[in-house]
């Protein structure tokens, strides 16, 4: 014993044994950086931000009306309607759809963008600030998406290894549908971002970053933004509950506390802006489930998501996903069950859209990454094919397809200068399917505009103005404008309508002043180009 003690030099001498330093953060005296802010993490953060900003500015097309009418238009209305946000009040700057009038949409998500607008309230009337105010909300959404990408990489690295994380990240960034959607001001985009972040903290077996507080808070926010987020998270929450030993504590201290706090905050925000007690979640369920208003916007066969929707959303990644289901089934069977569950539940709903299943894409990418990592020597070739095959639809849908409804607002922006000069009061009528274009959020000036209304049937006095118009456009125009003094100064329409109202245009001296490309694939009432007519 004395020999051992003398060899180890126990005591006050300066020659104590020096233990070998470990590089692992587990043995580090300093707390690990939560954002992995070492050199590799910092470089990755810069790359992801630069990549998503390029993504943002290379997506210049429109997707669906909700991109504006459930976010930017509401934010713009909030800024100019309520003194808490801006001193300048004017209802002329904003218009709310029936969803907000019926109280089935929450103000929490638009409030995020409204706070972006308020910083520039004094410059709203300045033409130079219009583009800034159009892009600022999208940049905010882009930065949130970039943060989710960053956390997703380290989540996979902690769950698997560096090699699998690299190939999974390549699959993630190369997804054409993520490129097309993640920087848009859609509630689905925010839902997908919050779902990705919540997944990073979900207690999956082997995860080193799990936190029930963090993931449940993010899930609550996702449901707050879009109540249907509960569909994808329901099986995962049940799985977490089943695995938890202290079930009562989980219910009381996590589920009940986080859910009640989130509901309280959202209700307070909604009551403030609605001006009365409004329970959005209850109204949403009542109108969508019991009244079935979503059916008004179209229905698809039950198998649509399996035969068209999901294959289109996952795109060229589909073979990798199917292979990954066999490679990583045992490890991630709960995630696979969640994907199938989500597709089945959404298939039971008559109204279907591609964007509804966008939040399951990050779960699918985990299987794709495992598949690509298992291909060994074929990985670079497959990754190259994946990148090229996704690049073409990403650039086409982002830069070319359905861009006319945004470009037309840039043309109409010149009318703001006419309105400010007070020589002529512009009056614009959109003879298009309702909500085809953005509105005041893309003009920021109080010119008079009107479009065809199309609220769903909520009562006996229901009138679908758009349907009546398209039944007999010429008769509708003659009835709506019996005198030339009541005619609008500008008409905006798709080219498919021009021949139906040509006599009205010629008889009232309307001259085409602009033709704007919209899509190579016109369908129904949506044409290849958009025409702007001006009365002389």
PDB file of N, CA and C in Angstrom, residues 338-393:
ATOM      1  N   UNK A 338     -46.544   6.640 -37.593  1.00  0.00           N
ATOM      2  CA  UNK A 338     -47.070   8.016 -37.573  1.00  0.00           C
ATOM      3  C   UNK A 338     -47.324   8.528 -38.980  1.00  0.00           C
ATOM      4  N   UNK A 339     -46.408   8.225 -39.902  1.00  0.00           N
ATOM      5  CA  UNK A 339     -46.590   8.648 -41.296  1.00  0.00           C
ATOM      6  C   UNK A 339     -47.834   7.998 -41.886  1.00  0.00           C
ATOM      7  N   UNK A 340     -47.971   6.696 -41.711  1.00  0.00           N
ATOM      8  CA  UNK A 340     -49.134   5.983 -42.260  1.00  0.00           C
ATOM      9  C   UNK A 340     -50.418   6.459 -41.596  1.00  0.00           C
ATOM     10  N   UNK A 341     -50.392   6.631 -40.284  1.00  0.00           N
ATOM     11  CA  UNK A 341     -51.557   7.135 -39.542  1.00  0.00           C
ATOM     12  C   UNK A 341     -52.015   8.480 -40.094  1.00  0.00           C
ATOM     13  N   UNK A 342     -51.053   9.397 -40.311  1.00  0.00           N
ATOM     14  CA  UNK A 342     -51.387  10.741 -40.810  1.00  0.00           C
ATOM     15  C   UNK A 342     -52.018  10.672 -42.190  1.00  0.00           C
ATOM     16  N   UNK A 343     -51.452   9.855 -43.068  1.00  0.00           N
ATOM     17  CA  UNK A 343     -52.000   9.727 -44.418  1.00  0.00           C
ATOM     18  C   UNK A 343     -53.406   9.132 -44.388  1.00  0.00           C
ATOM     19  N   UNK A 344     -53.645   8.174 -43.514  1.00  0.00           N
ATOM     20  CA  UNK A 344     -54.971   7.547 -43.423  1.00  0.00           C
ATOM     21  C   UNK A 344     -56.005   8.534 -42.897  1.00  0.00           C
ATOM     22  N   UNK A 345     -55.655   9.267 -41.831  1.00  0.00           N
ATOM     23  CA  UNK A 345     -56.608  10.221 -41.246  1.00  0.00           C
ATOM     24  C   UNK A 345     -56.954  11.314 -42.247  1.00  0.00           C
ATOM     25  N   UNK A 346     -55.936  11.867 -42.919  1.00  0.00           N
ATOM     26  CA  UNK A 346     -56.213  12.902 -43.919  1.00  0.00           C
ATOM     27  C   UNK A 346     -56.988  12.337 -45.100  1.00  0.00           C
ATOM     28  N   UNK A 347     -56.825  11.049 -45.386  1.00  0.00           N
ATOM     29  CA  UNK A 347     -57.572  10.434 -46.485  1.00  0.00           C
ATOM     30  C   UNK A 347     -59.060  10.334 -46.178  1.00  0.00           C
ATOM     31  N   UNK A 348     -59.402  10.327 -44.909  1.00  0.00           N
ATOM     32  CA  UNK A 348     -60.812  10.264 -44.519  1.00  0.00           C
ATOM     33  C   UNK A 348     -61.521  11.599 -44.693  1.00  0.00           C
ATOM     34  N   UNK A 349     -60.753  12.685 -44.841  1.00  0.00           N
ATOM     35  CA  UNK A 349     -61.337  14.015 -45.027  1.00  0.00           C
ATOM     36  C   UNK A 349     -61.554  14.260 -46.517  1.00  0.00           C
ATOM     37  N   UNK A 350     -62.715  14.764 -46.915  1.00  0.00           N
ATOM     38  CA  UNK A 350     -62.998  14.953 -48.349  1.00  0.00           C
ATOM     39  C   UNK A 350     -62.051  15.939 -49.033  1.00  0.00           C
ATOM     40  N   UNK A 351     -61.769  17.076 -48.366  1.00  0.00           N
ATOM     41  CA  UNK A 351     -60.922  18.096 -48.982  1.00  0.00           C
ATOM     42  C   UNK A 351     -59.455  17.757 -48.752  1.00  0.00           C
ATOM     43  N   UNK A 352     -58.687  17.663 -49.833  1.00  0.00           N
ATOM     44  CA  UNK A 352     -57.297  17.237 -49.745  1.00  0.00           C
ATOM     45  C   UNK A 352     -56.404  18.216 -50.509  1.00  0.00           C
ATOM     46  N   UNK A 353     -55.226  18.462 -49.946  1.00  0.00           N
ATOM     47  CA  UNK A 353     -54.229  19.315 -50.595  1.00  0.00           C
ATOM     48  C   UNK A 353     -52.840  18.774 -50.295  1.00  0.00           C
ATOM     49  N   UNK A 354     -51.898  19.057 -51.198  1.00  0.00           N
ATOM     50  CA  UNK A 354     -50.527  18.605 -51.004  1.00  0.00           C
ATOM     51  C   UNK A 354     -49.938  19.131 -49.697  1.00  0.00           C
ATOM     52  N   UNK A 355     -50.189  20.390 -49.393  1.00  0.00           N
ATOM     53  CA  UNK A 355     -49.548  21.036 -48.255  1.00  0.00           C
ATOM     54  C   UNK A 355     -49.990  20.458 -46.914  1.00  0.00           C
ATOM     55  N   UNK A 356     -51.128  19.804 -46.868  1.00  0.00           N
ATOM     56  CA  UNK A 356     -51.617  19.274 -45.598  1.00  0.00           C
ATOM     57  C   UNK A 356     -50.679  18.215 -45.025  1.00  0.00           C
ATOM     58  N   UNK A 357     -50.023  17.446 -45.899  1.00  0.00           N
ATOM     59  CA  UNK A 357     -49.142  16.378 -45.415  1.00  0.00           C
ATOM     60  C   UNK A 357     -47.670  16.796 -45.429  1.00  0.00           C
ATOM     61  N   UNK A 358     -47.399  18.056 -45.679  1.00  0.00           N
ATOM     62  CA  UNK A 358     -46.026  18.550 -45.670  1.00  0.00           C
ATOM     63  C   UNK A 358     -45.307  18.267 -44.340  1.00  0.00           C
ATOM     64  N   UNK A 359     -45.965  18.410 -43.168  1.00  0.00           N
ATOM     65  CA  UNK A 359     -45.250  18.173 -41.898  1.00  0.00           C
ATOM     66  C   UNK A 359     -44.730  16.751 -41.698  1.00  0.00           C
ATOM     67  N   UNK A 360     -45.206  15.763 -42.473  1.00  0.00           N
ATOM     68  CA  UNK A 360     -44.664  14.403 -42.300  1.00  0.00           C
ATOM     69  C   UNK A 360     -43.366  14.225 -43.079  1.00  0.00           C
ATOM     70  N   UNK A 361     -43.008  15.198 -43.910  1.00  0.00           N
ATOM     71  CA  UNK A 361     -41.816  15.065 -44.750  1.00  0.00           C
ATOM     72  C   UNK A 361     -40.531  14.894 -43.930  1.00  0.00           C
ATOM     73  N   UNK A 362     -40.308  15.659 -42.842  1.00  0.00           N
ATOM     74  CA  UNK A 362     -39.088  15.426 -42.044  1.00  0.00           C
ATOM     75  C   UNK A 362     -38.987  14.000 -41.504  1.00  0.00           C
ATOM     76  N   UNK A 363     -40.117  13.395 -41.152  1.00  0.00           N
ATOM     77  CA  UNK A 363     -40.100  12.005 -40.685  1.00  0.00           C
ATOM     78  C   UNK A 363     -39.680  11.072 -41.815  1.00  0.00           C
ATOM     79  N   UNK A 364     -40.172  11.350 -43.017  1.00  0.00           N
ATOM     80  CA  UNK A 364     -39.807  10.526 -44.182  1.00  0.00           C
ATOM     81  C   UNK A 364     -38.321  10.654 -44.509  1.00  0.00           C
ATOM     82  N   UNK A 365     -37.780  11.863 -44.319  1.00  0.00           N
ATOM     83  CA  UNK A 365     -36.372  12.097 -44.647  1.00  0.00           C
ATOM     84  C   UNK A 365     -35.451  11.242 -43.783  1.00  0.00           C
ATOM     85  N   UNK A 366     -35.849  10.937 -42.559  1.00  0.00           N
ATOM     86  CA  UNK A 366     -35.033  10.070 -41.696  1.00  0.00           C
ATOM     87  C   UNK A 366     -34.854   8.702 -42.339  1.00  0.00           C
ATOM     88  N   UNK A 367     -35.911   8.165 -42.925  1.00  0.00           N
ATOM     89  CA  UNK A 367     -35.819   6.875 -43.619  1.00  0.00           C
ATOM     90  C   UNK A 367     -34.983   7.001 -44.890  1.00  0.00           C
ATOM     91  N   UNK A 368     -35.145   8.118 -45.602  1.00  0.00           N
ATOM     92  CA  UNK A 368     -34.355   8.338 -46.815  1.00  0.00           C
ATOM     93  C   UNK A 368     -32.862   8.401 -46.485  1.00  0.00           C
ATOM     94  N   UNK A 369     -32.530   9.102 -45.398  1.00  0.00           N
ATOM     95  CA  UNK A 369     -31.132   9.233 -45.004  1.00  0.00           C
ATOM     96  C   UNK A 369     -30.512   7.895 -44.628  1.00  0.00           C
ATOM     97  N   UNK A 370     -31.252   7.067 -43.906  1.00  0.00           N
ATOM     98  CA  UNK A 370     -30.756   5.738 -43.553  1.00  0.00           C
ATOM     99  C   UNK A 370     -30.560   4.878 -44.792  1.00  0.00           C
ATOM    100  N   UNK A 371     -31.449   5.029 -45.758  1.00  0.00           N
ATOM    101  CA  UNK A 371     -31.318   4.280 -47.008  1.00  0.00           C
ATOM    102  C   UNK A 371     -30.069   4.700 -47.770  1.00  0.00           C
ATOM    103  N   UNK A 372     -29.873   6.015 -47.911  1.00  0.00           N
ATOM    104  CA  UNK A 372     -28.725   6.519 -48.658  1.00  0.00           C
ATOM    105  C   UNK A 372     -27.416   6.147 -47.967  1.00  0.00           C
ATOM    106  N   UNK A 373     -27.404   6.218 -46.632  1.00  0.00           N
ATOM    107  CA  UNK A 373     -26.182   5.878 -45.890  1.00  0.00           C
ATOM    108  C   UNK A 373     -25.820   4.409 -46.045  1.00  0.00           C
ATOM    109  N   UNK A 374     -26.817   3.558 -46.270  1.00  0.00           N
ATOM    110  CA  UNK A 374     -26.563   2.113 -46.373  1.00  0.00           C
ATOM    111  C   UNK A 374     -26.089   1.688 -47.753  1.00  0.00           C
ATOM    112  N   UNK A 375     -26.088   2.601 -48.723  1.00  0.00           N
ATOM    113  CA  UNK A 375     -25.725   2.235 -50.095  1.00  0.00           C
ATOM    114  C   UNK A 375     -24.219   2.204 -50.337  1.00  0.00           C
ATOM    115  N   UNK A 376     -23.443   2.636 -49.348  1.00  0.00           N
ATOM    116  CA  UNK A 376     -21.983   2.575 -49.379  1.00  0.00           C
ATOM    117  C   UNK A 376     -21.404   3.274 -50.609  1.00  0.00           C
ATOM    118  N   UNK A 377     -20.792   2.511 -51.519  1.00  0.00           N
ATOM    119  CA  UNK A 377     -20.077   3.121 -52.653  1.00  0.00           C
ATOM    120  C   UNK A 377     -21.003   3.822 -53.635  1.00  0.00           C
ATOM    121  N   UNK A 378     -22.291   3.509 -53.601  1.00  0.00           N
ATOM    122  CA  UNK A 378     -23.232   4.128 -54.539  1.00  0.00           C
ATOM    123  C   UNK A 378     -23.741   5.479 -54.040  1.00  0.00           C
ATOM    124  N   UNK A 379     -23.390   5.843 -52.819  1.00  0.00           N
ATOM    125  CA  UNK A 379     -23.976   7.051 -52.218  1.00  0.00           C
ATOM    126  C   UNK A 379     -23.726   8.328 -53.015  1.00  0.00           C
ATOM    127  N   UNK A 380     -22.501   8.616 -53.461  1.00  0.00           N
ATOM    128  CA  UNK A 380     -22.290   9.863 -54.209  1.00  0.00           C
ATOM    129  C   UNK A 380     -23.106   9.936 -55.499  1.00  0.00           C
ATOM    130  N   UNK A 381     -23.195   8.793 -56.202  1.00  0.00           N
ATOM    131  CA  UNK A 381     -23.949   8.781 -57.459  1.00  0.00           C
ATOM    132  C   UNK A 381     -25.429   8.998 -57.207  1.00  0.00           C
ATOM    133  N   UNK A 382     -25.981   8.290 -56.219  1.00  0.00           N
ATOM    134  CA  UNK A 382     -27.406   8.434 -55.899  1.00  0.00           C
ATOM    135  C   UNK A 382     -27.706   9.844 -55.403  1.00  0.00           C
ATOM    136  N   UNK A 383     -26.810  10.402 -54.583  1.00  0.00           N
ATOM    137  CA  UNK A 383     -27.011  11.760 -54.078  1.00  0.00           C
ATOM    138  C   UNK A 383     -27.006  12.774 -55.219  1.00  0.00           C
ATOM    139  N   UNK A 384     -26.120  12.572 -56.205  1.00  0.00           N
ATOM    140  CA  UNK A 384     -26.083  13.469 -57.363  1.00  0.00           C
ATOM    141  C   UNK A 384     -27.362  13.399 -58.173  1.00  0.00           C
ATOM    142  N   UNK A 385     -27.856  12.174 -58.402  1.00  0.00           N
ATOM    143  CA  UNK A 385     -29.121  12.001 -59.126  1.00  0.00           C
ATOM    144  C   UNK A 385     -30.270  12.643 -58.360  1.00  0.00           C
ATOM    145  N   UNK A 386     -30.239  12.471 -57.040  1.00  0.00           N
ATOM    146  CA  UNK A 386     -31.281  13.045 -56.189  1.00  0.00           C
ATOM    147  C   UNK A 386     -31.284  14.563 -56.286  1.00  0.00           C
ATOM    148  N   UNK A 387     -30.105  15.167 -56.250  1.00  0.00           N
ATOM    149  CA  UNK A 387     -30.006  16.633 -56.297  1.00  0.00           C
ATOM    150  C   UNK A 387     -30.502  17.179 -57.632  1.00  0.00           C
ATOM    151  N   UNK A 388     -30.092  16.560 -58.729  1.00  0.00           N
ATOM    152  CA  UNK A 388     -30.487  17.039 -60.065  1.00  0.00           C
ATOM    153  C   UNK A 388     -31.985  16.851 -60.294  1.00  0.00           C
ATOM    154  N   UNK A 389     -32.500  15.690 -59.911  1.00  0.00           N
ATOM    155  CA  UNK A 389     -33.922  15.408 -60.146  1.00  0.00           C
ATOM    156  C   UNK A 389     -34.833  16.287 -59.299  1.00  0.00           C
ATOM    157  N   UNK A 390     -34.340  16.781 -58.169  1.00  0.00           N
ATOM    158  CA  UNK A 390     -35.128  17.699 -57.349  1.00  0.00           C
ATOM    159  C   UNK A 390     -34.924  19.152 -57.753  1.00  0.00           C
ATOM    160  N   UNK A 391     -33.763  19.450 -58.333  1.00  0.00           N
ATOM    161  CA  UNK A 391     -33.451  20.835 -58.694  1.00  0.00           C
ATOM    162  C   UNK A 391     -34.395  21.366 -59.758  1.00  0.00           C
ATOM    163  N   UNK A 392     -34.700  20.552 -60.753  1.00  0.00           N
ATOM    164  CA  UNK A 392     -35.551  21.011 -61.858  1.00  0.00           C
ATOM    165  C   UNK A 392     -36.959  21.401 -61.392  1.00  0.00           C
ATOM    166  N   UNK A 393     -37.687  20.533 -60.675  1.00  0.00           N
ATOM    167  CA  UNK A 393     -39.011  20.966 -60.204  1.00  0.00           C
ATOM    168  C   UNK A 393     -38.943  22.097 -59.187  1.00  0.00           C
TER     169      UNK A 393
END
